[in-house]
Short mmCIF file of C-alpha atoms in Angstrom, two decimals:
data_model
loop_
_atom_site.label_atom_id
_atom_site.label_comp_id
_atom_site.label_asym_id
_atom_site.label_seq_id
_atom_site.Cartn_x
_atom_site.Cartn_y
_atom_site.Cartn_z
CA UNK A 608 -43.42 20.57 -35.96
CA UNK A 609 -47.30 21.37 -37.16
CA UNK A 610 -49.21 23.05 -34.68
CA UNK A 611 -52.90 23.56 -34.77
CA UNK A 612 -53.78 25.77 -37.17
CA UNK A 613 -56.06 29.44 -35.89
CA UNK A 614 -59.50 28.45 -36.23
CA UNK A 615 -61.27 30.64 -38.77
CA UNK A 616 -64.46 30.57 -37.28
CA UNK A 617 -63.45 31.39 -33.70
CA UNK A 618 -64.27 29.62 -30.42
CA UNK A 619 -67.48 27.80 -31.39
CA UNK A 620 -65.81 26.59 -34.13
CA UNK A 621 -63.11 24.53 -32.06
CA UNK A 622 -65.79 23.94 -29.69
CA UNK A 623 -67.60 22.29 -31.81
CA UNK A 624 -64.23 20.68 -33.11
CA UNK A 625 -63.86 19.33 -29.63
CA UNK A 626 -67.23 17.80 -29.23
CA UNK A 627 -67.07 15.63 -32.27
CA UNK A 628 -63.69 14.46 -31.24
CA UNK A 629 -64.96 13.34 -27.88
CA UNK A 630 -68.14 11.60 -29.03
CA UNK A 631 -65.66 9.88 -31.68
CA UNK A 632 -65.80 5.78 -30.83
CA UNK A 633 -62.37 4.70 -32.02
CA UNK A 634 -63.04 1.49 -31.12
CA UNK A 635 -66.20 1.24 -33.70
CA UNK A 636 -64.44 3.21 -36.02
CA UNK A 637 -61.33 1.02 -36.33
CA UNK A 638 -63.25 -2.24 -36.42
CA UNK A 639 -65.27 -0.05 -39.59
CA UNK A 640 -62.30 0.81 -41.37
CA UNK A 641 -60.69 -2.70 -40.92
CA UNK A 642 -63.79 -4.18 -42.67
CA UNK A 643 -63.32 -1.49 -45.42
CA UNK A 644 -60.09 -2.23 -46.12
CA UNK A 645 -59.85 -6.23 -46.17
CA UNK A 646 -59.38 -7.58 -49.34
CA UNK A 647 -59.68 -11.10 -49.08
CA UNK A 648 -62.41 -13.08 -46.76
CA UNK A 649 -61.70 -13.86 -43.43
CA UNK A 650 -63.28 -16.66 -41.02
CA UNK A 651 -66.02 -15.50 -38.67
CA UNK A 652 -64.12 -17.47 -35.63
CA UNK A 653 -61.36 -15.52 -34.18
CA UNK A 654 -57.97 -17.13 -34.76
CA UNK A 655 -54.08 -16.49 -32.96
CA UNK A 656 -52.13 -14.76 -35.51
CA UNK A 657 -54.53 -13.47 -37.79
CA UNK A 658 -53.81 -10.46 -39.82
CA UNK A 659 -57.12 -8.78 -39.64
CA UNK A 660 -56.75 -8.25 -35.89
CA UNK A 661 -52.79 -6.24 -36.31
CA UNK A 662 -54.28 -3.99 -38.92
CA UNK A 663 -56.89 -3.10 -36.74
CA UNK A 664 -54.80 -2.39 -33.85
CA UNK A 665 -52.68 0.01 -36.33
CA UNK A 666 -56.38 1.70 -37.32
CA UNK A 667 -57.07 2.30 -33.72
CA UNK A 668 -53.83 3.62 -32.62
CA UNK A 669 -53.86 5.79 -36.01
CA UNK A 670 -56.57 7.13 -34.77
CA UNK A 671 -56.36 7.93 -31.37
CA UNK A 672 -53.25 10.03 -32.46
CA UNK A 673 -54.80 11.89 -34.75
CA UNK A 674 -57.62 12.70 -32.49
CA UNK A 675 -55.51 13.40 -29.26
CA UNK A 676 -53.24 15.79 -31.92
CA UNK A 677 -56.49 18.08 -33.01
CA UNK A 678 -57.62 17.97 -29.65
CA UNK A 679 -54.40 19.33 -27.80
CA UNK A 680 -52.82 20.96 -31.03
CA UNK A 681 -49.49 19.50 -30.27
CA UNK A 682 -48.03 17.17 -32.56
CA UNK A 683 -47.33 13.44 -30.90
CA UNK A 684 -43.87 13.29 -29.44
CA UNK A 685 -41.73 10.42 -29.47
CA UNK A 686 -42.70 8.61 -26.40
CA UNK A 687 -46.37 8.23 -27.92
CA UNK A 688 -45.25 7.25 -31.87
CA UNK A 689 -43.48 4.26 -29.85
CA UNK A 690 -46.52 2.60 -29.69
CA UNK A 691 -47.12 3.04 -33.32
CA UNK A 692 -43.58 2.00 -34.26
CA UNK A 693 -44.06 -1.66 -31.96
CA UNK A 694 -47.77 -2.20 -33.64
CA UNK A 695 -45.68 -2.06 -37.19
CA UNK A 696 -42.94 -3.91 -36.22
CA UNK A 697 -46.02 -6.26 -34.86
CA UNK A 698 -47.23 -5.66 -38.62
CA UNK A 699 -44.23 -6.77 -40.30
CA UNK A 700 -43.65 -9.63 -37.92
CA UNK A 701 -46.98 -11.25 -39.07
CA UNK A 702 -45.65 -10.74 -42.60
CA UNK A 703 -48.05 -7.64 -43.64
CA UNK A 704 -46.14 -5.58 -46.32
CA UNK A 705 -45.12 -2.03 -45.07
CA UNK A 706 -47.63 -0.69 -47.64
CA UNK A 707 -50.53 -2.21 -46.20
CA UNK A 708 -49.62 -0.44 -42.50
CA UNK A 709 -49.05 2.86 -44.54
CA UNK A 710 -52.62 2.24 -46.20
CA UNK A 711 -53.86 1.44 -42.74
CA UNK A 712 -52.83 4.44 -41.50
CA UNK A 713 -54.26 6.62 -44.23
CA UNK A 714 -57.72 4.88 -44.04
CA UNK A 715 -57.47 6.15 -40.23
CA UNK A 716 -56.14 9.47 -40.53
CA UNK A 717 -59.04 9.93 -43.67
CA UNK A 718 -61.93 8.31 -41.63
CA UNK A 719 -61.16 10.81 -38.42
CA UNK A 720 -61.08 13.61 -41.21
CA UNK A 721 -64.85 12.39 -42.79
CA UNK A 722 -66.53 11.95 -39.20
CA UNK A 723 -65.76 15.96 -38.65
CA UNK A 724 -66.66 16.70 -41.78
CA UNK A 725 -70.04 14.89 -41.60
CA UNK A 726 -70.73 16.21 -37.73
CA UNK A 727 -70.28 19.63 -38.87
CA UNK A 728 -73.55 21.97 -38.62
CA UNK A 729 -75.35 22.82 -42.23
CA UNK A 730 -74.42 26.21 -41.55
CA UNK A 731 -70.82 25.43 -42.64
CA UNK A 732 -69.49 24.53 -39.61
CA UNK A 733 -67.67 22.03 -41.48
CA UNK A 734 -66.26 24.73 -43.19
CA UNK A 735 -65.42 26.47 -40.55
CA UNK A 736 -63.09 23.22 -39.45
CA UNK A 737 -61.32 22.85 -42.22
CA UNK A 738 -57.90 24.30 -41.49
CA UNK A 739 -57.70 22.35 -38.04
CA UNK A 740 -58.34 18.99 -40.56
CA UNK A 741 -54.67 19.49 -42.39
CA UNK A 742 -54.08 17.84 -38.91
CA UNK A 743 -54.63 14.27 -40.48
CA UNK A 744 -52.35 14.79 -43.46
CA UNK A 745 -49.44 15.83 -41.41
CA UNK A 746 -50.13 12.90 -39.38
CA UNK A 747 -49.22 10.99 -42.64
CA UNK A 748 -45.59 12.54 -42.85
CA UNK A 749 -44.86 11.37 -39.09
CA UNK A 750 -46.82 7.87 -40.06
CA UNK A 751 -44.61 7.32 -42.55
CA UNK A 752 -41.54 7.83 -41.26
CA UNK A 753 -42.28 5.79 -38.06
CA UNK A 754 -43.64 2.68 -40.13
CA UNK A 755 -40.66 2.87 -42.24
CA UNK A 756 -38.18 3.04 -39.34
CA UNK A 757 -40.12 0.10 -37.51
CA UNK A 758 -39.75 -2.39 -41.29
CA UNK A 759 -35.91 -0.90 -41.59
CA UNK A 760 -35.26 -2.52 -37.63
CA UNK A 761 -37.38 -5.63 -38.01
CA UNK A 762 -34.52 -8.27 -38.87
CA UNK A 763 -36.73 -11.08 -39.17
CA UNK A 764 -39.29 -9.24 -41.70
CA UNK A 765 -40.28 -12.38 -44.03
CA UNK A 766 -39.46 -11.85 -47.90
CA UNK A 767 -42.62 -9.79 -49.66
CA UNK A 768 -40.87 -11.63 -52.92
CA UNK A 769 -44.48 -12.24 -55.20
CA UNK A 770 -46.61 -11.92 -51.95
CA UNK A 771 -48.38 -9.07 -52.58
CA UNK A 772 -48.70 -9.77 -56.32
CA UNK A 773 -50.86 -12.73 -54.89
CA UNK A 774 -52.45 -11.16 -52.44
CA UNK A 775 -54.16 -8.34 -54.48
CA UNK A 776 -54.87 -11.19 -57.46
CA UNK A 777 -56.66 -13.78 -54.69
CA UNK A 778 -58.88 -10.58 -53.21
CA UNK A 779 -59.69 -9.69 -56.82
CA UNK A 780 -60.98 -13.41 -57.96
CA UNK A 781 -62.75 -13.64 -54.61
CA UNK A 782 -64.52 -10.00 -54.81
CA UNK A 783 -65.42 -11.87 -58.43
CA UNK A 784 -64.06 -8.49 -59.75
CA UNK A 785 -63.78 -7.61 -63.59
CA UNK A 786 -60.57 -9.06 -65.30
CA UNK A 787 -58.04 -6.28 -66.02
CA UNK A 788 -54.94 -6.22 -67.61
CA UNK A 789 -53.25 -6.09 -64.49
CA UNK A 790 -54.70 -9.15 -63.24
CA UNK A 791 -53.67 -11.20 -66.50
CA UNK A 792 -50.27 -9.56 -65.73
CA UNK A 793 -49.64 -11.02 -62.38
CA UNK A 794 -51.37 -14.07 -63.04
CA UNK A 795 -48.42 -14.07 -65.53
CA UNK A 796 -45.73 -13.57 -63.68
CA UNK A 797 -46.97 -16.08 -61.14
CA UNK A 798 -47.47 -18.82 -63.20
CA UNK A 799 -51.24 -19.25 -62.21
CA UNK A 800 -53.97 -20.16 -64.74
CA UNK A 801 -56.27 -17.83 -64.21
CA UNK A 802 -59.19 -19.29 -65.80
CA UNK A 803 -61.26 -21.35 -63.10
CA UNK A 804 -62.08 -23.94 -62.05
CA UNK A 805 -61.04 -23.06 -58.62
CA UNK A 806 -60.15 -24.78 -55.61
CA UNK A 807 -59.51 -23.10 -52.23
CA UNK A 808 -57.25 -23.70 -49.33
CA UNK A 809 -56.22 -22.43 -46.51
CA UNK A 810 -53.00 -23.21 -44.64
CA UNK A 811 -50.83 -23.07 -41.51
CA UNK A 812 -47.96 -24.38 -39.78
CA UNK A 813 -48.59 -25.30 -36.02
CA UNK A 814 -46.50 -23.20 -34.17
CA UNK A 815 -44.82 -21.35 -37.52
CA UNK A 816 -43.48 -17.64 -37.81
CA UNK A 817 -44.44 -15.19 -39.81
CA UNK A 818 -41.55 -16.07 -41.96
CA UNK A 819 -42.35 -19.69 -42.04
CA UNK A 820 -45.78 -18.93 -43.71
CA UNK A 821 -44.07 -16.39 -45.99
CA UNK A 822 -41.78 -19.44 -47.33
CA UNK A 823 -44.98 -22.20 -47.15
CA UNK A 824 -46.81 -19.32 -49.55
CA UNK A 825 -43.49 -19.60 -51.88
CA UNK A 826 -43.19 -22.99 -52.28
CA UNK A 827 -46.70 -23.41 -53.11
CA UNK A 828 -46.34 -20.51 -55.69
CA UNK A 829 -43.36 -22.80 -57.15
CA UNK A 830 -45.75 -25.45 -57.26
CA UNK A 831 -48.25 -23.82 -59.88
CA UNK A 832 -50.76 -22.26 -57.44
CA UNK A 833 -51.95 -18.71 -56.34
CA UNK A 834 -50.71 -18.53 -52.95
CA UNK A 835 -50.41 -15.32 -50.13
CA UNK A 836 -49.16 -15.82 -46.78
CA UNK A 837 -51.46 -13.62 -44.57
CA UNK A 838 -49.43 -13.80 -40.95
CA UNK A 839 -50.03 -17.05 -39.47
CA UNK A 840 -51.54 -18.14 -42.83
CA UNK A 841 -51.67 -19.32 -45.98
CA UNK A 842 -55.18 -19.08 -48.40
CA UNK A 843 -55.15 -19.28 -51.92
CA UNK A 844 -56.12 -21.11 -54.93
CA UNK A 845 -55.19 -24.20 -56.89
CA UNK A 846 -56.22 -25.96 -60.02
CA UNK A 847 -58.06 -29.07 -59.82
CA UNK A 848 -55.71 -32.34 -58.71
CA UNK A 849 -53.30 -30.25 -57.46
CA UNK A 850 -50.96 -32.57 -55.44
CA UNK A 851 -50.90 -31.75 -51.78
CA UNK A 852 -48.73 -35.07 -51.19
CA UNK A 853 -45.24 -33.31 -50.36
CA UNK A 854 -46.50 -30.21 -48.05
CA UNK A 855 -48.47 -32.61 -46.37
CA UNK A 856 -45.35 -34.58 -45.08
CA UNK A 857 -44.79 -32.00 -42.74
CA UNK A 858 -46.18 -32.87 -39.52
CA UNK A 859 -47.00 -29.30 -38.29
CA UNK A 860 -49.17 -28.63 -41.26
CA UNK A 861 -52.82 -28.31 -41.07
CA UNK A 862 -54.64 -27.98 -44.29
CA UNK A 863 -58.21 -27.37 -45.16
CA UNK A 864 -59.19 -27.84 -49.23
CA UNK A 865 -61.96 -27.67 -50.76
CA UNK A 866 -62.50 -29.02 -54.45
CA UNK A 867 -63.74 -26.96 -57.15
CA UNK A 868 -66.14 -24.41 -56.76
CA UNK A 869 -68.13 -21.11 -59.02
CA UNK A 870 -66.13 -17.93 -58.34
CA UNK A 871 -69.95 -16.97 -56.67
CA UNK A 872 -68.94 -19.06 -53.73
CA UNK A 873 -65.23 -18.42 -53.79
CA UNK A 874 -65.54 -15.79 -50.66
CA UNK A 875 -67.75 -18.01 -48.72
CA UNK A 876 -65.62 -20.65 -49.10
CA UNK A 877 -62.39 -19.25 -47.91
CA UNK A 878 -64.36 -18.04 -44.69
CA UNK A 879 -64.97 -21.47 -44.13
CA UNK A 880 -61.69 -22.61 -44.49
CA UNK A 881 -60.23 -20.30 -42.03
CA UNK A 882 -62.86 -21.51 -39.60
CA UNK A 883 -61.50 -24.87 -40.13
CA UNK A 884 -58.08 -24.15 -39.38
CA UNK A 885 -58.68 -22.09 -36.79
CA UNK A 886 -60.76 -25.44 -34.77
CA UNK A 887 -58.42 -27.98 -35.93
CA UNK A 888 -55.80 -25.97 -34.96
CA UNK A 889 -57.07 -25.69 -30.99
CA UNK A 890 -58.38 -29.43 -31.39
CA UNK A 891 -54.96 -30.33 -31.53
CA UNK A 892 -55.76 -31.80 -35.21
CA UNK A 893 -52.84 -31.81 -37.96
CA UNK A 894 -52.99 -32.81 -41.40
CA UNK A 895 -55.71 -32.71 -43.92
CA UNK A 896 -58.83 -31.09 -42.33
CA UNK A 897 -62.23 -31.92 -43.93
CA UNK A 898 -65.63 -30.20 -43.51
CA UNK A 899 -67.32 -33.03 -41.62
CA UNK A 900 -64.96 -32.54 -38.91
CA UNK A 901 -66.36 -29.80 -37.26
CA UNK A 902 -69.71 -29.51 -39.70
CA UNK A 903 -71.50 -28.00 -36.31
CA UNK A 904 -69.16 -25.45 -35.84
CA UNK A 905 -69.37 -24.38 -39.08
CA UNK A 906 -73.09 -23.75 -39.29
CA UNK A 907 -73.02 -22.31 -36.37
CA UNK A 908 -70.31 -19.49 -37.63
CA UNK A 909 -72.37 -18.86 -40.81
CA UNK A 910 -75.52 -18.23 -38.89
CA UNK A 911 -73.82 -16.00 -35.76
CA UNK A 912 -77.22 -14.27 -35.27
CA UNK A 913 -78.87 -17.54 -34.52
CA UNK A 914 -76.23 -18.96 -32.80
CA UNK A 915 -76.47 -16.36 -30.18
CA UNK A 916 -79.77 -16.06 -30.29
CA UNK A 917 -79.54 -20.42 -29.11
CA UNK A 918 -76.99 -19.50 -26.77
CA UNK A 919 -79.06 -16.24 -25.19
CA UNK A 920 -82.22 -19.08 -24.72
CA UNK A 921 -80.42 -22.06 -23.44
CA UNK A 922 -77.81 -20.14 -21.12
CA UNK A 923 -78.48 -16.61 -20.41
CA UNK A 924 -80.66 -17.14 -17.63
CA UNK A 925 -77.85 -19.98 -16.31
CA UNK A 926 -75.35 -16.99 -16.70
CA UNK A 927 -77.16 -14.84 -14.51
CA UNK A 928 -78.29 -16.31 -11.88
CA UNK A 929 -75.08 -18.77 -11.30
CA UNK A 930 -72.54 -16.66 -11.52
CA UNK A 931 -70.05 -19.60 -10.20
CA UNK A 932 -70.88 -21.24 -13.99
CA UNK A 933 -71.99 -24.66 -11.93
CA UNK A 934 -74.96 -25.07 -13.77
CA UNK A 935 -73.33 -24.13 -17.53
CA UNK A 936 -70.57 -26.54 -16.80
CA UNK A 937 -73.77 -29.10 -15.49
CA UNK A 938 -75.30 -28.75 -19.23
CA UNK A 939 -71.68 -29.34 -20.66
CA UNK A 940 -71.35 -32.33 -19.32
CA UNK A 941 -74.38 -33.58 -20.15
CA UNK A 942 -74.27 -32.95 -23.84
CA UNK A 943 -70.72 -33.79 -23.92
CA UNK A 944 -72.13 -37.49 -22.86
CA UNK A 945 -75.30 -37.49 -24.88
CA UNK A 946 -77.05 -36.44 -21.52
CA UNK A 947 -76.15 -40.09 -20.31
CA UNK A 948 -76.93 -38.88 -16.58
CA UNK A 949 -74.84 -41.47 -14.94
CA UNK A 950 -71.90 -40.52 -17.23
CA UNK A 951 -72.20 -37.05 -16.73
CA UNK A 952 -72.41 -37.37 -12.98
CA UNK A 953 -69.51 -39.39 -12.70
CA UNK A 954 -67.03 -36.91 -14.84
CA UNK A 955 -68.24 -33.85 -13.41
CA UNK A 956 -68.00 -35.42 -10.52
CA UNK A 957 -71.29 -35.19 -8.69
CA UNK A 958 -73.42 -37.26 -6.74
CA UNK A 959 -76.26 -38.63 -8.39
CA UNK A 960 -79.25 -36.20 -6.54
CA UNK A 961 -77.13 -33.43 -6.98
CA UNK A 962 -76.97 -34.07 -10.71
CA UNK A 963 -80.43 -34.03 -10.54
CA UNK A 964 -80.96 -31.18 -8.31
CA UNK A 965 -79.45 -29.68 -10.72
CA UNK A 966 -81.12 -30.39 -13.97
CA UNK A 967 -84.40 -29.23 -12.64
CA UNK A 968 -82.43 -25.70 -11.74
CA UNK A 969 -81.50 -25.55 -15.47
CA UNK A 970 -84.48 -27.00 -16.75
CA UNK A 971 -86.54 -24.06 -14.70
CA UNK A 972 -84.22 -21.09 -15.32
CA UNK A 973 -83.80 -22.12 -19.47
CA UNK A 974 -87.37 -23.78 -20.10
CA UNK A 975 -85.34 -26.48 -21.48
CA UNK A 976 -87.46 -29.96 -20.84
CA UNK A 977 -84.18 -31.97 -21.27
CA UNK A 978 -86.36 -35.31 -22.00
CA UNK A 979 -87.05 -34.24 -25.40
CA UNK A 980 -84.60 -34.42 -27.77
CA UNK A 981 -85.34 -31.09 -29.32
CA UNK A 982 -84.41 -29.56 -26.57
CA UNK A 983 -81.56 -31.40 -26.04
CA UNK A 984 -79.99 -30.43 -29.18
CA UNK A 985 -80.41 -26.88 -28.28
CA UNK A 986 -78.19 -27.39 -25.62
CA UNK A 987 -75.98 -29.29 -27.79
CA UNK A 988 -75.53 -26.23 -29.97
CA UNK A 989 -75.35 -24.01 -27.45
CA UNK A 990 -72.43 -25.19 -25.90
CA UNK A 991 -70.97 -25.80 -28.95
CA UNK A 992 -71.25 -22.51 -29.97
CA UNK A 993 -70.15 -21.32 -26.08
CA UNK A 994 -66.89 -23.55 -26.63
CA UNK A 995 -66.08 -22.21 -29.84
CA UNK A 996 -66.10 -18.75 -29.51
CA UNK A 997 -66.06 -17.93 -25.40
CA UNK A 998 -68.02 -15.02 -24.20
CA UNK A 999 -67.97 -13.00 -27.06
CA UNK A 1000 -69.74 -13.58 -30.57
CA UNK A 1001 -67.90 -12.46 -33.83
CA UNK A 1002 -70.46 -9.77 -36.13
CA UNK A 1003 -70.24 -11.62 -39.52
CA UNK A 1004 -67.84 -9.99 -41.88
CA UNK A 1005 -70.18 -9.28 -44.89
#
């Protein structure tokens, strides 16, 4: 057992201790130390399944055992590690490596240990807290143990066979990072030219396990290409003319490609595809998924900033003061049938007054004069942007 150790500089000393662990946002500070940590790029529209969201969830649990174990001095008993062990066994099941939930967990339990430090007074009250802060690297020893127990019991953990070896060489060439010895290693041992050109995908199976991406990243590993199965995903990169003919006979699979591109846009580019697959895949759409597809979308989710700033103009007011959404689901309609009033009017359904009633309410609470076709397209884009995302806006993972 490790107990809190006696504070050296008395009672002010853990009071102050106890302040900066209140005031501590976990919830920032995870989604922080989840940016930190990813190595490869990510979409900007939130996807089922996606990796970046379980490590996250170990961060914040990481955390708020490490906090809730300097702030009561008693070392987390079994009933509270459970929820620790079932977020790795989450981990595993979405085919992260038990060294990434490890790293995860020491990116937590350092982060809680930097935010005392930092908050301590220039007088040395940081100094002062420094035996309570072997707190986070005894956390480590009970981290361990549980994420290794929760791996060990997870039967259906998908082979890590060349995985990682993948994974860290795809971040690398998409952080456009210095060639090293290493990389020309595993490049080697995977069979992947690893001077460009460069073409990236992104893959997934429609309704697939963990396990089932694990094996789609294998066979396309066998095929020639740099491939890492991230969850409910595969991303990677293949050489120009790389035949897609034989994966693509599976029904279930959904594929975005692009064709070559500079390592400069390597990271953007992935992004994108993950957007891609991430639409298709609630669209319903299988098969080869192209840019022009959902080109909206996509500029949309590389300007975030602006797209809430449309969606803030066109429907904030609407929000407000029409709770019941009558009026949002109005302007819906309407730009889902190129504001082709009797259309609209019939699929909502509404009577024809009514319809209009109620375009002069929107038109007055938004400003909108939905004559012009300016401001028709900022509807447009709003709901787009409304549909794609829900309520809440993704920050832009720089």
């Amino acid at each position: 057992m490790h107990a809190m150790p006696r504070a050296v500089g008395g009672p002010a000393a853990v009071g102050r201790l106890r302040s900066v662990l209140h005031d501590l946002d976990s919830e920032l500070l995870a989604r922080q130390v989840a940016r930190d940590l990813r190595g490869a790029p990510v979409g900007r529209i939130a996807a089922h399944g996606c990796q970046a969201g379980v490590m996250e969830d170990i961060i914040r649990r990481s955390l708020e055992l490490v906090r809730n174990w300097l702030l009561s001095g008693q070392e987390p008993d079994g009933g509270v590690l459970s929820d620790l062990y079932e977020a790795a066994r989450e981990a595993a099941r979405h085919g992260l490596a038990a060294e990434d939930v490890i790293r995860a967990c020491c990116a937590a339990a350092r982060a809680v240990r930097s935010t005392v430090l930092e908050a301590g007074s220039p007088e040395g009250g940081g100094v002062r807290l420094l035996p309570h802060l072997d707190v986070p690297w005894a956390f480590l020893d009970v981290a361990l143990t549980t994420v290794t127990r929760a791996f060990a019991d997870q039967r259906d953990l998908p082979s890590a066979d060349g995985n990682s070896r993948a994974a860290t060489l795809f971040a690398r060439i998409c952080a456009r990072s210095a060639t090293s010895i290493e990389d020309l290693d595993r490049a080697e041992r995977l069979g992947f030219r690893l001077a460009g050109p460069h073409c990236p995908f992104v893959a997934a199976i429609d309704g697939g396990s963990a396990a089932a991406h694990a094996g789609l990243a294998a066979r396309i590993r066998s095929a020639g290409a740099l491939a890492c199965a991230e969850g409910h995903r595969v991303a990677g990169l293949t050489g120009p003319g790389f035949d897609w003919a034989g994966f693509l006979a599976d029904s279930a699979l959904i594929l975005a490609a692009e064709s070559a591109i500079s390592d400069a846009g390597l990271a953007d580019a992935v992004g994108d595809l993950h957007d891609l697959v991430t639409l298709a895949s609630r669209d319903g759409r299988r098969g080869r998924i192209r840019v022009d597809d959902f080109l909206t979308e996509l500029m949309l989710a590389n300007s975030p900033r602006l797209a809430e700033d449309i969606v803030r103009r066109v429907l904030g007011l609407l929000d407000a003061e029409d709770p019941s959404g009558t009026l949002s689901q109005t302007l819906r309609s309407l730009a889902a049938h190129g504001f082709n009033r009797t259309a609209a009017a019939v699929a909502l359904p509404a009577h024809r007054n009514t319809l209009l009633y109620r375009i002069n309410r929107i038109e007055k609470l938004s400003g909108l004069d939905l004559d012009l076709h300016a401001h028709r397209e900022l509807a447009r884009l709003a709901v787009v942007w409304r549909d794609t995302v829900g309520s809440e806006v993704p920050a832009r993972h720089e």
